[in-house]
PDB file of C-alpha atoms in Angstrom:
ATOM      1  CA  UNK A   1      80.318 221.646-148.703  1.00  0.00           C
ATOM      2  CA  UNK A   2      79.868 223.392-145.384  1.00  0.00           C
ATOM      3  CA  UNK A   3      78.630 221.217-142.548  1.00  0.00           C
ATOM      4  CA  UNK A   4      78.674 220.764-138.801  1.00  0.00           C
ATOM      5  CA  UNK A   5      78.352 217.621-136.731  1.00  0.00           C
ATOM      6  CA  UNK A   6      77.269 217.279-133.141  1.00  0.00           C
ATOM      7  CA  UNK A   7      78.276 213.750-132.190  1.00  0.00           C
ATOM      8  CA  UNK A   8      76.227 213.528-128.978  1.00  0.00           C
ATOM      9  CA  UNK A   9      72.433 213.493-128.919  1.00  0.00           C
ATOM     10  CA  UNK A  10      72.439 214.111-125.180  1.00  0.00           C
ATOM     11  CA  UNK A  11      74.910 215.178-122.519  1.00  0.00           C
ATOM     12  CA  UNK A  12      74.221 214.620-118.829  1.00  0.00           C
ATOM     13  CA  UNK A  13      76.031 216.662-116.202  1.00  0.00           C
ATOM     14  CA  UNK A  14      75.670 217.157-112.468  1.00  0.00           C
ATOM     15  CA  UNK A  15      75.072 220.692-111.286  1.00  0.00           C
ATOM     16  CA  UNK A  16      78.324 222.418-110.411  1.00  0.00           C
ATOM     17  CA  UNK A  17      80.417 220.225-112.697  1.00  0.00           C
ATOM     18  CA  UNK A  18      82.032 221.507-115.890  1.00  0.00           C
ATOM     19  CA  UNK A  19      80.203 220.818-119.123  1.00  0.00           C
ATOM     20  CA  UNK A  20      81.278 220.339-122.720  1.00  0.00           C
ATOM     21  CA  UNK A  21      79.040 220.111-125.765  1.00  0.00           C
ATOM     22  CA  UNK A  22      80.931 218.990-128.839  1.00  0.00           C
ATOM     23  CA  UNK A  23      80.863 220.321-132.383  1.00  0.00           C
ATOM     24  CA  UNK A  24      83.055 219.550-135.372  1.00  0.00           C
ATOM     25  CA  UNK A  25      82.928 221.421-138.654  1.00  0.00           C
ATOM     26  CA  UNK A  26      83.810 221.111-142.292  1.00  0.00           C
ATOM     27  CA  UNK A  27      84.164 224.380-144.196  1.00  0.00           C
ATOM     28  CA  UNK A  28      86.164 225.802-147.045  1.00  0.00           C
ATOM     29  CA  UNK A  29      88.244 228.824-146.183  1.00  0.00           C
ATOM     30  CA  UNK A  30      88.351 230.488-142.786  1.00  0.00           C
ATOM     31  CA  UNK A  31      85.586 229.205-140.540  1.00  0.00           C
ATOM     32  CA  UNK A  32      82.846 231.299-139.022  1.00  0.00           C
ATOM     33  CA  UNK A  33      81.259 229.281-136.206  1.00  0.00           C
ATOM     34  CA  UNK A  34      78.241 229.852-133.999  1.00  0.00           C
ATOM     35  CA  UNK A  35      76.433 228.401-131.017  1.00  0.00           C
ATOM     36  CA  UNK A  36      72.719 228.837-130.375  1.00  0.00           C
ATOM     37  CA  UNK A  37      70.616 227.634-127.435  1.00  0.00           C
ATOM     38  CA  UNK A  38      66.952 226.653-127.354  1.00  0.00           C
ATOM     39  CA  UNK A  39      65.214 226.596-123.997  1.00  0.00           C
ATOM     40  CA  UNK A  40      62.014 224.522-123.723  1.00  0.00           C
ATOM     41  CA  UNK A  41      59.143 225.875-125.807  1.00  0.00           C
ATOM     42  CA  UNK A  42      61.210 228.836-127.008  1.00  0.00           C
ATOM     43  CA  UNK A  43      62.937 229.893-130.202  1.00  0.00           C
ATOM     44  CA  UNK A  44      66.700 229.706-130.605  1.00  0.00           C
ATOM     45  CA  UNK A  45      68.913 232.343-129.002  1.00  0.00           C
ATOM     46  CA  UNK A  46      72.381 233.349-130.116  1.00  0.00           C
ATOM     47  CA  UNK A  47      75.102 232.385-127.594  1.00  0.00           C
ATOM     48  CA  UNK A  48      78.441 233.201-129.188  1.00  0.00           C
ATOM     49  CA  UNK A  49      80.446 233.253-132.382  1.00  0.00           C
ATOM     50  CA  UNK A  50      83.968 232.746-133.650  1.00  0.00           C
ATOM     51  CA  UNK A  51      85.027 234.875-136.594  1.00  0.00           C
ATOM     52  CA  UNK A  52      88.728 235.398-136.043  1.00  0.00           C
ATOM     53  CA  UNK A  53      91.159 236.100-133.207  1.00  0.00           C
ATOM     54  CA  UNK A  54      91.421 234.314-129.866  1.00  0.00           C
ATOM     55  CA  UNK A  55      90.674 230.618-129.894  1.00  0.00           C
ATOM     56  CA  UNK A  56      88.632 230.951-126.694  1.00  0.00           C
ATOM     57  CA  UNK A  57      85.418 232.871-127.310  1.00  0.00           C
ATOM     58  CA  UNK A  58      83.232 234.092-124.452  1.00  0.00           C
ATOM     59  CA  UNK A  59      79.479 234.364-124.821  1.00  0.00           C
ATOM     60  CA  UNK A  60      76.240 234.779-122.923  1.00  0.00           C
ATOM     61  CA  UNK A  61      75.265 233.101-119.631  1.00  0.00           C
ATOM     62  CA  UNK A  62      78.884 232.214-118.727  1.00  0.00           C
ATOM     63  CA  UNK A  63      79.410 229.994-121.761  1.00  0.00           C
ATOM     64  CA  UNK A  64      82.586 229.907-123.783  1.00  0.00           C
ATOM     65  CA  UNK A  65      83.751 227.948-126.809  1.00  0.00           C
ATOM     66  CA  UNK A  66      87.163 226.725-127.842  1.00  0.00           C
ATOM     67  CA  UNK A  67      88.138 226.855-131.499  1.00  0.00           C
ATOM     68  CA  UNK A  68      90.647 224.196-132.520  1.00  0.00           C
ATOM     69  CA  UNK A  69      91.739 224.425-136.125  1.00  0.00           C
ATOM     70  CA  UNK A  70      93.783 221.215-136.192  1.00  0.00           C
ATOM     71  CA  UNK A  71      90.877 219.178-134.841  1.00  0.00           C
ATOM     72  CA  UNK A  72      88.236 221.210-136.752  1.00  0.00           C
ATOM     73  CA  UNK A  73      86.285 221.523-133.541  1.00  0.00           C
ATOM     74  CA  UNK A  74      84.371 224.257-131.764  1.00  0.00           C
ATOM     75  CA  UNK A  75      83.301 222.777-128.425  1.00  0.00           C
ATOM     76  CA  UNK A  76      81.007 224.696-126.089  1.00  0.00           C
ATOM     77  CA  UNK A  77      82.085 224.797-122.445  1.00  0.00           C
ATOM     78  CA  UNK A  78      81.050 226.114-119.073  1.00  0.00           C
ATOM     79  CA  UNK A  79      83.096 225.740-115.883  1.00  0.00           C
ATOM     80  CA  UNK A  80      80.140 225.105-113.577  1.00  0.00           C
ATOM     81  CA  UNK A  81      76.796 223.873-114.890  1.00  0.00           C
ATOM     82  CA  UNK A  82      73.442 225.112-113.623  1.00  0.00           C
ATOM     83  CA  UNK A  83      70.136 223.256-113.759  1.00  0.00           C
ATOM     84  CA  UNK A  84      68.836 226.230-115.749  1.00  0.00           C
ATOM     85  CA  UNK A  85      71.410 225.452-118.484  1.00  0.00           C
ATOM     86  CA  UNK A  86      69.327 222.418-119.445  1.00  0.00           C
ATOM     87  CA  UNK A  87      68.363 223.072-123.060  1.00  0.00           C
ATOM     88  CA  UNK A  88      69.007 222.101-126.671  1.00  0.00           C
ATOM     89  CA  UNK A  89      72.270 223.450-128.105  1.00  0.00           C
ATOM     90  CA  UNK A  90      72.986 223.950-131.788  1.00  0.00           C
ATOM     91  CA  UNK A  91      76.264 224.537-133.546  1.00  0.00           C
ATOM     92  CA  UNK A  92      76.093 226.363-136.903  1.00  0.00           C
ATOM     93  CA  UNK A  93      78.163 227.533-139.863  1.00  0.00           C
ATOM     94  CA  UNK A  94      77.281 229.984-142.626  1.00  0.00           C
ATOM     95  CA  UNK A  95      75.429 228.728-145.664  1.00  0.00           C
ATOM     96  CA  UNK A  96      77.578 229.480-148.742  1.00  0.00           C
ATOM     97  CA  UNK A  97      74.508 231.016-150.350  1.00  0.00           C
ATOM     98  CA  UNK A  98      74.988 234.142-148.205  1.00  0.00           C
ATOM     99  CA  UNK A  99      72.307 236.439-146.744  1.00  0.00           C
ATOM    100  CA  UNK A 100      73.276 235.363-143.206  1.00  0.00           C
ATOM    101  CA  UNK A 101      71.796 231.931-143.816  1.00  0.00           C
ATOM    102  CA  UNK A 102      73.064 229.273-141.438  1.00  0.00           C
ATOM    103  CA  UNK A 103      73.513 225.515-141.535  1.00  0.00           C
ATOM    104  CA  UNK A 104      72.631 224.048-138.150  1.00  0.00           C
ATOM    105  CA  UNK A 105      73.772 220.823-136.564  1.00  0.00           C
ATOM    106  CA  UNK A 106      71.198 218.316-135.343  1.00  0.00           C
ATOM    107  CA  UNK A 107      71.444 219.637-131.802  1.00  0.00           C
ATOM    108  CA  UNK A 108      72.599 218.260-128.463  1.00  0.00           C
ATOM    109  CA  UNK A 109      70.296 218.069-125.496  1.00  0.00           C
ATOM    110  CA  UNK A 110      72.030 219.094-122.275  1.00  0.00           C
ATOM    111  CA  UNK A 111      70.513 217.796-119.052  1.00  0.00           C
ATOM    112  CA  UNK A 112      71.927 219.209-115.826  1.00  0.00           C
ATOM    113  CA  UNK A 113      70.888 217.232-112.760  1.00  0.00           C
ATOM    114  CA  UNK A 114      70.690 218.698-109.245  1.00  0.00           C
TER     115      UNK A 114
ATOM    116  CA  UNK B   1      60.816 245.942-128.743  1.00  0.00           C
ATOM    117  CA  UNK B   2      58.796 242.770-129.107  1.00  0.00           C
ATOM    118  CA  UNK B   3      61.423 241.239-131.411  1.00  0.00           C
ATOM    119  CA  UNK B   4      60.017 238.466-133.603  1.00  0.00           C
ATOM    120  CA  UNK B   5      56.429 237.420-132.954  1.00  0.00           C
ATOM    121  CA  UNK B   6      54.590 234.445-134.412  1.00  0.00           C
ATOM    122  CA  UNK B   7      50.959 233.416-134.433  1.00  0.00           C
ATOM    123  CA  UNK B   8      49.370 231.039-133.733  1.00  0.00           C
ATOM    124  CA  UNK B   9      51.331 229.141-131.064  1.00  0.00           C
ATOM    125  CA  UNK B  10      49.565 225.866-131.793  1.00  0.00           C
ATOM    126  CA  UNK B  11      47.369 224.579-134.586  1.00  0.00           C
ATOM    127  CA  UNK B  12      45.837 221.284-135.627  1.00  0.00           C
ATOM    128  CA  UNK B  13      44.973 220.927-139.304  1.00  0.00           C
ATOM    129  CA  UNK B  14      43.192 218.201-141.188  1.00  0.00           C
ATOM    130  CA  UNK B  15      44.851 216.761-144.286  1.00  0.00           C
ATOM    131  CA  UNK B  16      44.171 218.981-147.272  1.00  0.00           C
ATOM    132  CA  UNK B  17      43.395 222.134-145.285  1.00  0.00           C
ATOM    133  CA  UNK B  18      45.374 225.336-145.735  1.00  0.00           C
ATOM    134  CA  UNK B  19      46.629 227.924-143.306  1.00  0.00           C
ATOM    135  CA  UNK B  20      48.945 230.889-142.937  1.00  0.00           C
ATOM    136  CA  UNK B  21      51.542 231.193-140.208  1.00  0.00           C
ATOM    137  CA  UNK B  22      52.131 234.818-139.321  1.00  0.00           C
ATOM    138  CA  UNK B  23      55.514 236.352-138.520  1.00  0.00           C
ATOM    139  CA  UNK B  24      56.290 239.969-137.640  1.00  0.00           C
ATOM    140  CA  UNK B  25      59.517 241.643-136.554  1.00  0.00           C
ATOM    141  CA  UNK B  26      59.936 245.169-135.231  1.00  0.00           C
ATOM    142  CA  UNK B  27      63.724 245.472-135.529  1.00  0.00           C
ATOM    143  CA  UNK B  28      63.732 246.781-139.116  1.00  0.00           C
ATOM    144  CA  UNK B  29      65.730 243.750-140.245  1.00  0.00           C
ATOM    145  CA  UNK B  30      65.986 243.182-143.969  1.00  0.00           C
ATOM    146  CA  UNK B  31      66.579 239.428-143.813  1.00  0.00           C
ATOM    147  CA  UNK B  32      63.899 237.027-142.651  1.00  0.00           C
ATOM    148  CA  UNK B  33      63.702 233.231-142.599  1.00  0.00           C
ATOM    149  CA  UNK B  34      61.304 230.368-142.082  1.00  0.00           C
ATOM    150  CA  UNK B  35      62.565 227.105-140.588  1.00  0.00           C
ATOM    151  CA  UNK B  36      60.980 223.855-139.613  1.00  0.00           C
ATOM    152  CA  UNK B  37      62.307 221.817-136.707  1.00  0.00           C
ATOM    153  CA  UNK B  38      61.821 218.072-136.612  1.00  0.00           C
ATOM    154  CA  UNK B  39      63.109 215.955-133.699  1.00  0.00           C
ATOM    155  CA  UNK B  40      66.784 215.021-134.104  1.00  0.00           C
ATOM    156  CA  UNK B  41      67.011 216.857-137.437  1.00  0.00           C
ATOM    157  CA  UNK B  42      68.018 220.345-136.427  1.00  0.00           C
ATOM    158  CA  UNK B  43      66.495 223.226-138.355  1.00  0.00           C
ATOM    159  CA  UNK B  44      65.788 223.149-142.061  1.00  0.00           C
ATOM    160  CA  UNK B  45      65.380 226.372-144.018  1.00  0.00           C
ATOM    161  CA  UNK B  46      62.077 226.565-145.894  1.00  0.00           C
ATOM    162  CA  UNK B  47      62.159 230.049-147.437  1.00  0.00           C
ATOM    163  CA  UNK B  48      63.970 233.278-146.847  1.00  0.00           C
ATOM    164  CA  UNK B  49      63.639 236.922-147.828  1.00  0.00           C
ATOM    165  CA  UNK B  50      66.254 239.634-148.209  1.00  0.00           C
ATOM    166  CA  UNK B  51      63.825 242.521-148.345  1.00  0.00           C
ATOM    167  CA  UNK B  52      60.285 243.539-149.160  1.00  0.00           C
ATOM    168  CA  UNK B  53      59.228 241.930-152.423  1.00  0.00           C
ATOM    169  CA  UNK B  54      62.195 239.529-152.557  1.00  0.00           C
ATOM    170  CA  UNK B  55      61.904 235.886-151.504  1.00  0.00           C
ATOM    171  CA  UNK B  56      63.753 232.691-152.354  1.00  0.00           C
ATOM    172  CA  UNK B  57      63.608 228.986-151.648  1.00  0.00           C
ATOM    173  CA  UNK B  58      65.587 227.253-148.949  1.00  0.00           C
ATOM    174  CA  UNK B  59      66.297 223.537-148.524  1.00  0.00           C
ATOM    175  CA  UNK B  60      62.722 222.282-148.094  1.00  0.00           C
ATOM    176  CA  UNK B  61      60.272 224.642-149.900  1.00  0.00           C
ATOM    177  CA  UNK B  62      57.835 222.082-151.323  1.00  0.00           C
ATOM    178  CA  UNK B  63      54.309 222.505-150.006  1.00  0.00           C
ATOM    179  CA  UNK B  64      54.899 226.059-148.783  1.00  0.00           C
ATOM    180  CA  UNK B  65      54.671 229.584-150.109  1.00  0.00           C
ATOM    181  CA  UNK B  66      55.743 232.949-148.754  1.00  0.00           C
ATOM    182  CA  UNK B  67      55.307 236.618-149.462  1.00  0.00           C
ATOM    183  CA  UNK B  68      57.012 239.757-148.185  1.00  0.00           C
ATOM    184  CA  UNK B  69      54.993 242.861-148.850  1.00  0.00           C
ATOM    185  CA  UNK B  70      56.521 244.864-145.980  1.00  0.00           C
ATOM    186  CA  UNK B  71      59.804 244.832-144.080  1.00  0.00           C
ATOM    187  CA  UNK B  72      57.993 243.737-140.917  1.00  0.00           C
ATOM    188  CA  UNK B  73      55.859 240.816-142.092  1.00  0.00           C
ATOM    189  CA  UNK B  74      56.817 237.456-143.598  1.00  0.00           C
ATOM    190  CA  UNK B  75      53.856 235.036-143.614  1.00  0.00           C
ATOM    191  CA  UNK B  76      54.245 231.353-144.501  1.00  0.00           C
ATOM    192  CA  UNK B  77      51.394 229.685-146.359  1.00  0.00           C
ATOM    193  CA  UNK B  78      50.715 225.952-146.248  1.00  0.00           C
ATOM    194  CA  UNK B  79      48.546 224.715-149.080  1.00  0.00           C
ATOM    195  CA  UNK B  80      46.955 221.262-148.951  1.00  0.00           C
ATOM    196  CA  UNK B  81      48.432 220.259-145.601  1.00  0.00           C
ATOM    197  CA  UNK B  82      50.007 216.801-145.344  1.00  0.00           C
ATOM    198  CA  UNK B  83      51.079 214.757-142.280  1.00  0.00           C
ATOM    199  CA  UNK B  84      54.718 215.293-143.337  1.00  0.00           C
ATOM    200  CA  UNK B  85      54.250 218.973-142.506  1.00  0.00           C
ATOM    201  CA  UNK B  86      53.700 218.193-138.847  1.00  0.00           C
ATOM    202  CA  UNK B  87      56.531 220.113-137.246  1.00  0.00           C
ATOM    203  CA  UNK B  88      57.499 223.159-135.227  1.00  0.00           C
ATOM    204  CA  UNK B  89      57.928 226.247-137.396  1.00  0.00           C
ATOM    205  CA  UNK B  90      60.229 229.107-136.515  1.00  0.00           C
ATOM    206  CA  UNK B  91      60.516 232.516-138.070  1.00  0.00           C
ATOM    207  CA  UNK B  92      63.761 234.460-137.671  1.00  0.00           C
ATOM    208  CA  UNK B  93      65.243 237.750-138.758  1.00  0.00           C
ATOM    209  CA  UNK B  94      68.717 239.138-139.203  1.00  0.00           C
ATOM    210  CA  UNK B  95      70.350 242.480-139.794  1.00  0.00           C
ATOM    211  CA  UNK B  96      72.645 243.289-142.707  1.00  0.00           C
ATOM    212  CA  UNK B  97      74.947 240.962-144.563  1.00  0.00           C
ATOM    213  CA  UNK B  98      77.626 239.348-142.404  1.00  0.00           C
ATOM    214  CA  UNK B  99      76.061 239.651-138.958  1.00  0.00           C
ATOM    215  CA  UNK B 100      74.834 236.027-138.828  1.00  0.00           C
ATOM    216  CA  UNK B 101      73.056 236.632-135.518  1.00  0.00           C
ATOM    217  CA  UNK B 102      69.499 235.563-136.130  1.00  0.00           C
ATOM    218  CA  UNK B 103      66.624 236.477-133.839  1.00  0.00           C
ATOM    219  CA  UNK B 104      63.970 233.799-133.523  1.00  0.00           C
ATOM    220  CA  UNK B 105      60.287 233.888-132.744  1.00  0.00           C
ATOM    221  CA  UNK B 106      58.742 231.508-130.192  1.00  0.00           C
ATOM    222  CA  UNK B 107      57.540 229.048-132.819  1.00  0.00           C
ATOM    223  CA  UNK B 108      54.278 227.508-134.043  1.00  0.00           C
ATOM    224  CA  UNK B 109      53.605 223.858-133.285  1.00  0.00           C
ATOM    225  CA  UNK B 110      51.584 222.412-136.166  1.00  0.00           C
ATOM    226  CA  UNK B 111      49.968 218.989-136.269  1.00  0.00           C
ATOM    227  CA  UNK B 112      48.386 217.648-139.458  1.00  0.00           C
ATOM    228  CA  UNK B 113      46.064 214.671-138.978  1.00  0.00           C
TER     229      UNK B 113
END
């Protein structure tokens, strides 16, 4: 069965420091992997996706994600965190039922402190 | 484009009442979805639709109904509201098969007391 796990409920980072939000996956076949962000009182927004190709994927707002097949991970990274990056981050994989349905992780709350 | 819009933003229901959550998208997307978001649980798919007149159940459909009479609109109906339906509800839409990028509305925060 397809699934994703986000092992950290919350990540705390000082502004200007690099950040990492972790995601591990379990899929059959070649993985399609996604990151979404939810700012306070807003709906989710698409950040980036890995379908195939380079293991380092660049997305919106300066975020990138590193695909690691041997570790079945897809960690979200940013070299220098901003206070405005504080949000809830979700990793996702496709639902085998098709129709662009997604299976979301439980989410990781990122808090960036000034 | 307004994207995906949802109304109302907030609602308090008494146990046993019914209501409809409205969702409209102006991107001409065929696929639409309803999710509920509970703290620490991520998003759970309630119902989805692949086009006007076609709907299907997701992971947690009990207590809900949907319809899709037009491409733009995908209302979610709660019958006989229960405290377990207290949640934040999100509507989303997506383009054709394989795009996986879903566009979300701002959500409806529902409390059932």
